[in-house]
Coordinates of C-alpha atoms in Angstrom, one line a residue:
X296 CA 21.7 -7.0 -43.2
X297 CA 22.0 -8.5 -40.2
X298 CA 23.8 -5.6 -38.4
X299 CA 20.9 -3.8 -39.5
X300 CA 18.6 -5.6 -37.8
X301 CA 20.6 -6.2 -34.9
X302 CA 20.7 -2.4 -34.9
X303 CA 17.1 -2.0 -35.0
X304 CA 16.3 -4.7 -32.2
X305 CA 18.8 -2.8 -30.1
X306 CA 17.1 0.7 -30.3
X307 CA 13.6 -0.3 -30.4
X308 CA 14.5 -2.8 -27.3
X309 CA 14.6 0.3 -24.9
X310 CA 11.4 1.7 -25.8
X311 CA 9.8 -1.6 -25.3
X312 CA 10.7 -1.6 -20.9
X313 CA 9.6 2.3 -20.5
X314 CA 6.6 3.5 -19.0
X315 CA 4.9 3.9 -15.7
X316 CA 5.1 1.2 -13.4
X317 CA 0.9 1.0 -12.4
X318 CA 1.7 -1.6 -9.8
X319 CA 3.5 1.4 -7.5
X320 CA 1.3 4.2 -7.3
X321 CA -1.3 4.8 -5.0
X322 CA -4.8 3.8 -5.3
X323 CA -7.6 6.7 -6.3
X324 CA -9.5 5.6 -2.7
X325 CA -6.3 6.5 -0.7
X326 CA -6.3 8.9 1.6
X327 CA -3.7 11.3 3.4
X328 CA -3.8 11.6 7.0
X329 CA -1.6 13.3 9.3
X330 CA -2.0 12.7 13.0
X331 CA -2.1 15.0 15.8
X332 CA 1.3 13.7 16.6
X333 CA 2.4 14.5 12.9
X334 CA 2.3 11.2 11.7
X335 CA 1.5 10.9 8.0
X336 CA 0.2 7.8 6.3
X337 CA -2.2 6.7 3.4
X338 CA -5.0 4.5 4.2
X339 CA -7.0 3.1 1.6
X340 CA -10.5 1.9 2.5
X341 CA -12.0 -1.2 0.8
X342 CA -14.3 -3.7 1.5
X343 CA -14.3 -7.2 2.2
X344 CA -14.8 -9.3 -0.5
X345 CA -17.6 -11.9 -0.2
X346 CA -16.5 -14.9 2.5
X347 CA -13.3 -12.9 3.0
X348 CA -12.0 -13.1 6.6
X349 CA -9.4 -11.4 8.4
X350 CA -6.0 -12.4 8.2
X351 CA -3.8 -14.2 10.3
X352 CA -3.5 -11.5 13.3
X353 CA 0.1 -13.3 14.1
X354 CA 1.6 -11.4 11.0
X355 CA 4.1 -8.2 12.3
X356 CA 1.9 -5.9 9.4
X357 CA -1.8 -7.0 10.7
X358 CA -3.9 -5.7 13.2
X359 CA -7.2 -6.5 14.2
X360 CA -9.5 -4.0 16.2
X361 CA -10.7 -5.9 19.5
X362 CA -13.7 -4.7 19.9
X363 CA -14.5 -5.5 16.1
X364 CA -13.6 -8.5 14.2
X365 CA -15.0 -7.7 11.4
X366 CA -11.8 -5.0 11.0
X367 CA -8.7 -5.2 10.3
X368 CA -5.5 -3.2 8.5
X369 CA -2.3 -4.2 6.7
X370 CA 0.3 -2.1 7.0
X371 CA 1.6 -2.5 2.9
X372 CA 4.2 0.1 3.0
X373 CA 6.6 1.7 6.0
X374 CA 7.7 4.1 2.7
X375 CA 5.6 3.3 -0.3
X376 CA 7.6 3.8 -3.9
X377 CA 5.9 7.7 -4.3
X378 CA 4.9 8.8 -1.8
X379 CA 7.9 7.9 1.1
X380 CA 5.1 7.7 3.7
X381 CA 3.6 4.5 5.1
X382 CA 0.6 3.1 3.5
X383 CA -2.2 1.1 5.1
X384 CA -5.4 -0.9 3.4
X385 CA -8.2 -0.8 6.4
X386 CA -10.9 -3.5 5.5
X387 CA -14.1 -3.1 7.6
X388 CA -13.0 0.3 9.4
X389 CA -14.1 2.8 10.7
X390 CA -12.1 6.0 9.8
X391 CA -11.0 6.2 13.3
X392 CA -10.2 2.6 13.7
X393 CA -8.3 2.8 10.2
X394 CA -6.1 5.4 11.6
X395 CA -5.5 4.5 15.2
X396 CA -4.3 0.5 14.1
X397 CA -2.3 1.6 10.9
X398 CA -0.4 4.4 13.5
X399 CA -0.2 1.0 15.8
X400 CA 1.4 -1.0 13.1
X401 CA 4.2 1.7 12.1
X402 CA 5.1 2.1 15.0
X403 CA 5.6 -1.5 15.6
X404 CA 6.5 -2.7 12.6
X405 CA 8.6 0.2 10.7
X406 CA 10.3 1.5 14.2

């Protein structure tokens, strides 16, 4: 008997760790972008939570727009788990700004 259910545990135990890791794929807001310099990235656009600031700007994956504070985009991936291409959050951005400081950050950051 208890080989049996030894043998059970063992085969349902597999099943049990399959599936589809949620935590790696991209966001439904993300968006593909490929520079004129044939950079491609995904940024995702979100907004900034009530009282939220901007994070430390000191951090190697941050970067702040100057002429905007109220800005700012983490570089979250040099090769995210899917997609192999780098993968920004902009908070605050314009499209423009999202693009230009997440092409800043790769290039600093993932070299």
């Amino acid at each position: 008997m208890k080989k049996l259910l030894l043998g059970l545990f063992l085969t349902t135990m597999p099943l049990v760790g399959c599936g589809t890791d949620e935590g790696s794929t991209l966001p439904d807001a993300s968006e593909f972008v490929v520079t004129a310099d044939q950079q491609e990235m995904s940024i995702e656009q979100r907004d900034a939570a009530p009282g939220e600031q901007a994070p430390e700007v000191g951090a190697a994956n941050i970067s702040v727009s100057e002429n905007e504070l109220a800005c700012w985009v983490v570089l979250e991936y040099c090769r995210h788990p899917n997609t192999g291409i780098p993968h920004c959050t902009a908070t605050g951005c314009t499209r423009a700004e999202a693009i230009r400081n997440c092409e800043a950050l790769i290039r600093r950051t993932c070299g």
